[in-house]
Short mmCIF file of the C-alpha atoms (twelve columns), coordinates in Angstrom:
data_MODEL
# 
_entry.id   MODEL 
# 
loop_
_atom_site.group_PDB 
_atom_site.id 
_atom_site.type_symbol 
_atom_site.label_atom_id 
_atom_site.label_alt_id 
_atom_site.label_comp_id 
_atom_site.label_asym_id 
_atom_site.label_seq_id 
_atom_site.Cartn_x 
_atom_site.Cartn_y 
_atom_site.Cartn_z 
_atom_site.pdbx_PDB_model_num 
ATOM 1  C CA . UNK A 1  9.185   11.326  12.661  1 
ATOM 2  C CA . UNK A 2  10.335  12.220  9.852   1 
ATOM 3  C CA . UNK A 3  13.681  12.205  11.022  1 
ATOM 4  C CA . UNK A 4  13.384  8.122   12.192  1 
ATOM 5  C CA . UNK A 5  12.215  7.365   9.115   1 
ATOM 6  C CA . UNK A 6  14.804  8.876   7.212   1 
ATOM 7  C CA . UNK A 7  17.239  6.932   9.387   1 
ATOM 8  C CA . UNK A 8  15.061  3.721   9.050   1 
ATOM 9  C CA . UNK A 9  16.145  4.651   5.190   1 
ATOM 10 C CA . UNK A 10 19.357  5.437   6.143   1 
ATOM 11 C CA . UNK A 11 20.071  2.266   7.745   1 
ATOM 12 C CA . UNK A 12 18.456  -0.123  5.225   1 
ATOM 13 C CA . UNK A 13 20.241  1.266   2.379   1 
ATOM 14 C CA . UNK A 14 23.677  0.334   4.155   1 
ATOM 15 C CA . UNK A 15 22.283  -3.425  4.800   1 
ATOM 16 C CA . UNK A 16 21.068  -3.473  1.121   1 
ATOM 17 C CA . UNK A 17 24.021  -2.235  -0.940  1 
ATOM 18 C CA . UNK A 18 21.454  0.858   -2.309  1 
ATOM 19 C CA . UNK A 19 18.784  3.002   -1.826  1 
ATOM 20 C CA . UNK A 20 15.571  1.514   -0.504  1 
ATOM 21 C CA . UNK A 21 12.949  4.630   -1.328  1 
ATOM 22 C CA . UNK A 22 10.354  4.872   1.676   1 
ATOM 23 C CA . UNK A 23 7.010   3.870   -0.403  1 
ATOM 24 C CA . UNK A 24 3.675   5.634   0.383   1 
ATOM 25 C CA . UNK A 25 2.789   3.799   2.956   1 
ATOM 26 C CA . UNK A 26 5.389   4.922   4.859   1 
ATOM 27 C CA . UNK A 27 5.531   8.776   3.494   1 
ATOM 28 C CA . UNK A 28 1.706   8.400   4.554   1 
ATOM 29 C CA . UNK A 29 2.726   7.231   8.114   1 
ATOM 30 C CA . UNK A 30 5.524   9.859   8.270   1 
ATOM 31 C CA . UNK A 31 2.399   12.585  7.790   1 
ATOM 32 C CA . UNK A 32 -0.487  11.285  10.209  1 
ATOM 33 C CA . UNK A 33 2.514   10.707  12.762  1 
ATOM 34 C CA . UNK A 34 3.716   14.426  12.014  1 
ATOM 35 C CA . UNK A 35 0.007   15.752  12.247  1 
ATOM 36 C CA . UNK A 36 -0.357  13.916  15.659  1 
ATOM 37 C CA . UNK A 37 -3.112  12.152  14.562  1 
ATOM 38 C CA . UNK A 38 -3.891  8.369   16.789  1 
ATOM 39 C CA . UNK A 39 -2.866  5.456   14.947  1 
ATOM 40 C CA . UNK A 40 -6.748  4.109   14.873  1 
ATOM 41 C CA . UNK A 41 -7.608  7.603   13.078  1 
ATOM 42 C CA . UNK A 42 -4.527  7.593   10.765  1 
ATOM 43 C CA . UNK A 43 -5.588  4.070   10.375  1 
ATOM 44 C CA . UNK A 44 -8.867  5.092   9.492   1 
ATOM 45 C CA . UNK A 45 -7.338  7.669   7.205   1 
ATOM 46 C CA . UNK A 46 -5.336  5.399   5.242   1 
ATOM 47 C CA . UNK A 47 -8.074  3.073   4.881   1 
ATOM 48 C CA . UNK A 48 -10.189 5.936   3.506   1 
ATOM 49 C CA . UNK A 49 -7.549  6.706   1.236   1 
ATOM 50 C CA . UNK A 50 -7.170  3.443   -0.210  1 
ATOM 51 C CA . UNK A 51 -11.005 3.064   -0.865  1 
ATOM 52 C CA . UNK A 52 -11.390 5.838   -2.843  1 
ATOM 53 C CA . UNK A 53 -8.010  4.397   -4.947  1 
ATOM 54 C CA . UNK A 54 -9.530  1.563   -5.557  1 
ATOM 55 C CA . UNK A 55 -13.005 3.390   -6.362  1 
ATOM 56 C CA . UNK A 56 -11.565 5.704   -8.429  1 
ATOM 57 C CA . UNK A 57 -9.572  3.055   -10.409 1 
ATOM 58 C CA . UNK A 58 -12.919 0.939   -10.969 1 
ATOM 59 C CA . UNK A 59 -14.660 3.963   -12.670 1 
ATOM 60 C CA . UNK A 60 -11.572 4.515   -14.916 1 
ATOM 61 C CA . UNK A 61 -11.527 0.988   -16.284 1 
ATOM 62 C CA . UNK A 62 -14.893 0.922   -16.840 1 
ATOM 63 C CA . UNK A 63 -14.977 4.166   -18.842 1 
ATOM 64 C CA . UNK A 64 -12.313 2.434   -21.021 1 
ATOM 65 C CA . UNK A 65 -14.239 -0.326  -21.111 1 
ATOM 66 C CA . UNK A 66 -12.441 -2.802  -19.033 1 
ATOM 67 C CA . UNK A 67 -13.564 -4.568  -15.678 1 
ATOM 68 C CA . UNK A 68 -11.804 -4.903  -12.633 1 
ATOM 69 C CA . UNK A 69 -11.567 -8.359  -11.245 1 
ATOM 70 C CA . UNK A 70 -12.086 -8.892  -7.758  1 
ATOM 71 C CA . UNK A 71 -10.612 -11.885 -5.464  1 
ATOM 72 C CA . UNK A 72 -12.242 -15.937 -6.764  1 
ATOM 73 C CA . UNK A 73 -14.505 -17.505 -4.437  1 
ATOM 74 C CA . UNK A 74 -12.629 -20.256 -2.681  1 
ATOM 75 C CA . UNK A 75 -13.937 -23.062 -5.224  1 
ATOM 76 C CA . UNK A 76 -13.304 -21.720 -7.841  1 
ATOM 77 C CA . UNK A 77 -9.046  -20.939 -7.510  1 
ATOM 78 C CA . UNK A 78 -6.536  -22.649 -9.101  1 
ATOM 79 C CA . UNK A 79 -4.498  -25.109 -7.476  1 
ATOM 80 C CA . UNK A 80 -0.690  -25.813 -8.868  1 
ATOM 81 C CA . UNK A 81 -0.926  -29.416 -9.989  1 
ATOM 82 C CA . UNK A 82 2.666   -29.956 -11.474 1 
ATOM 83 C CA . UNK A 83 6.108   -30.286 -9.353  1 
ATOM 84 C CA . UNK A 84 7.894   -28.434 -6.926  1 
# 
Protein backbone atom coordinates (compact mmCIF):
# COMPACT_ATOMS: atom_id res chain seq x y z
CA UNK A 1 0.00 0.00 0.00
CA UNK A 2 2.90 2.34 0.66
CA UNK A 3 4.24 1.74 -2.84
CA UNK A 4 0.84 2.56 -4.30
CA UNK A 5 0.56 5.74 -2.22
CA UNK A 6 4.02 6.89 -3.26
CA UNK A 7 3.19 6.13 -6.90
CA UNK A 8 0.07 8.30 -6.64
CA UNK A 9 2.12 11.07 -5.03
CA UNK A 10 4.67 10.94 -7.89
CA UNK A 11 1.92 10.94 -10.52
CA UNK A 12 0.28 13.99 -8.96
CA UNK A 13 3.62 15.79 -8.82
CA UNK A 14 4.18 15.12 -12.52
CA UNK A 15 0.69 16.29 -13.45
CA UNK A 16 0.77 19.40 -11.27
CA UNK A 17 4.39 20.38 -11.90
CA UNK A 18 5.53 20.17 -8.30
CA UNK A 19 5.36 18.06 -5.18
CA UNK A 20 2.01 17.44 -3.57
CA UNK A 21 2.79 15.65 -0.31
CA UNK A 22 0.41 13.13 1.16
CA UNK A 23 -1.67 14.54 4.00
CA UNK A 24 -2.21 12.89 7.37
CA UNK A 25 -5.38 11.18 6.16
CA UNK A 26 -3.50 9.47 3.34
CA UNK A 27 -0.64 8.46 5.61
CA UNK A 28 -3.07 7.05 8.17
CA UNK A 29 -4.87 5.09 5.46
CA UNK A 30 -1.55 3.59 4.35
CA UNK A 31 -0.66 2.57 7.91
CA UNK A 32 -4.07 0.97 8.51
CA UNK A 33 -3.92 -0.86 5.16
CA UNK A 34 -0.36 -2.07 5.83
CA UNK A 35 -1.57 -3.40 9.19
CA UNK A 36 -4.26 -5.36 7.35
CA UNK A 37 -7.19 -3.65 9.05
CA UNK A 38 -10.58 -4.05 7.41
CA UNK A 39 -11.84 -0.77 5.90
CA UNK A 40 -14.77 -0.42 8.36
CA UNK A 41 -12.39 -0.82 11.31
CA UNK A 42 -9.91 1.61 9.77
CA UNK A 43 -12.72 4.13 9.28
CA UNK A 44 -13.70 3.76 12.93
CA UNK A 45 -10.13 4.29 14.11
CA UNK A 46 -9.79 7.31 11.84
CA UNK A 47 -12.97 8.83 13.31
CA UNK A 48 -11.81 8.03 16.83
CA UNK A 49 -8.44 9.72 16.29
CA UNK A 50 -10.11 12.81 14.83
CA UNK A 51 -12.54 12.95 17.76
CA UNK A 52 -9.75 12.77 20.32
CA UNK A 53 -7.92 15.55 18.47
CA UNK A 54 -11.02 17.74 18.42
CA UNK A 55 -11.58 17.18 22.13
CA UNK A 56 -7.96 18.06 22.91
CA UNK A 57 -8.24 21.22 20.81
CA UNK A 58 -11.44 22.25 22.60
CA UNK A 59 -9.88 21.64 25.99
CA UNK A 60 -6.81 23.67 25.03
CA UNK A 61 -9.01 26.54 23.83
CA UNK A 62 -10.93 26.53 27.12
CA UNK A 63 -7.70 26.55 29.15
CA UNK A 64 -6.58 29.63 27.22
CA UNK A 65 -9.86 31.43 27.85
CA UNK A 66 -11.17 30.99 24.31
CA UNK A 67 -14.12 29.11 22.98
CA UNK A 68 -14.81 26.74 20.13
CA UNK A 69 -17.36 27.83 17.61
CA UNK A 70 -19.46 25.01 16.25
CA UNK A 71 -21.87 24.88 13.33
CA UNK A 72 -24.57 27.52 13.50
CA UNK A 73 -28.27 26.65 13.30
CA UNK A 74 -29.66 26.93 9.73
CA UNK A 75 -31.91 29.88 10.61
CA UNK A 76 -28.95 31.83 12.01
CA UNK A 77 -26.60 31.51 9.04
CA UNK A 78 -25.48 34.49 7.04
CA UNK A 79 -26.47 34.79 3.41
CA UNK A 80 -24.63 36.75 0.76
CA UNK A 81 -26.92 39.42 -0.67
CA UNK A 82 -24.49 41.25 -2.95
CA UNK A 83 -23.51 40.74 -6.55
CA UNK A 84 -22.04 37.41 -7.66
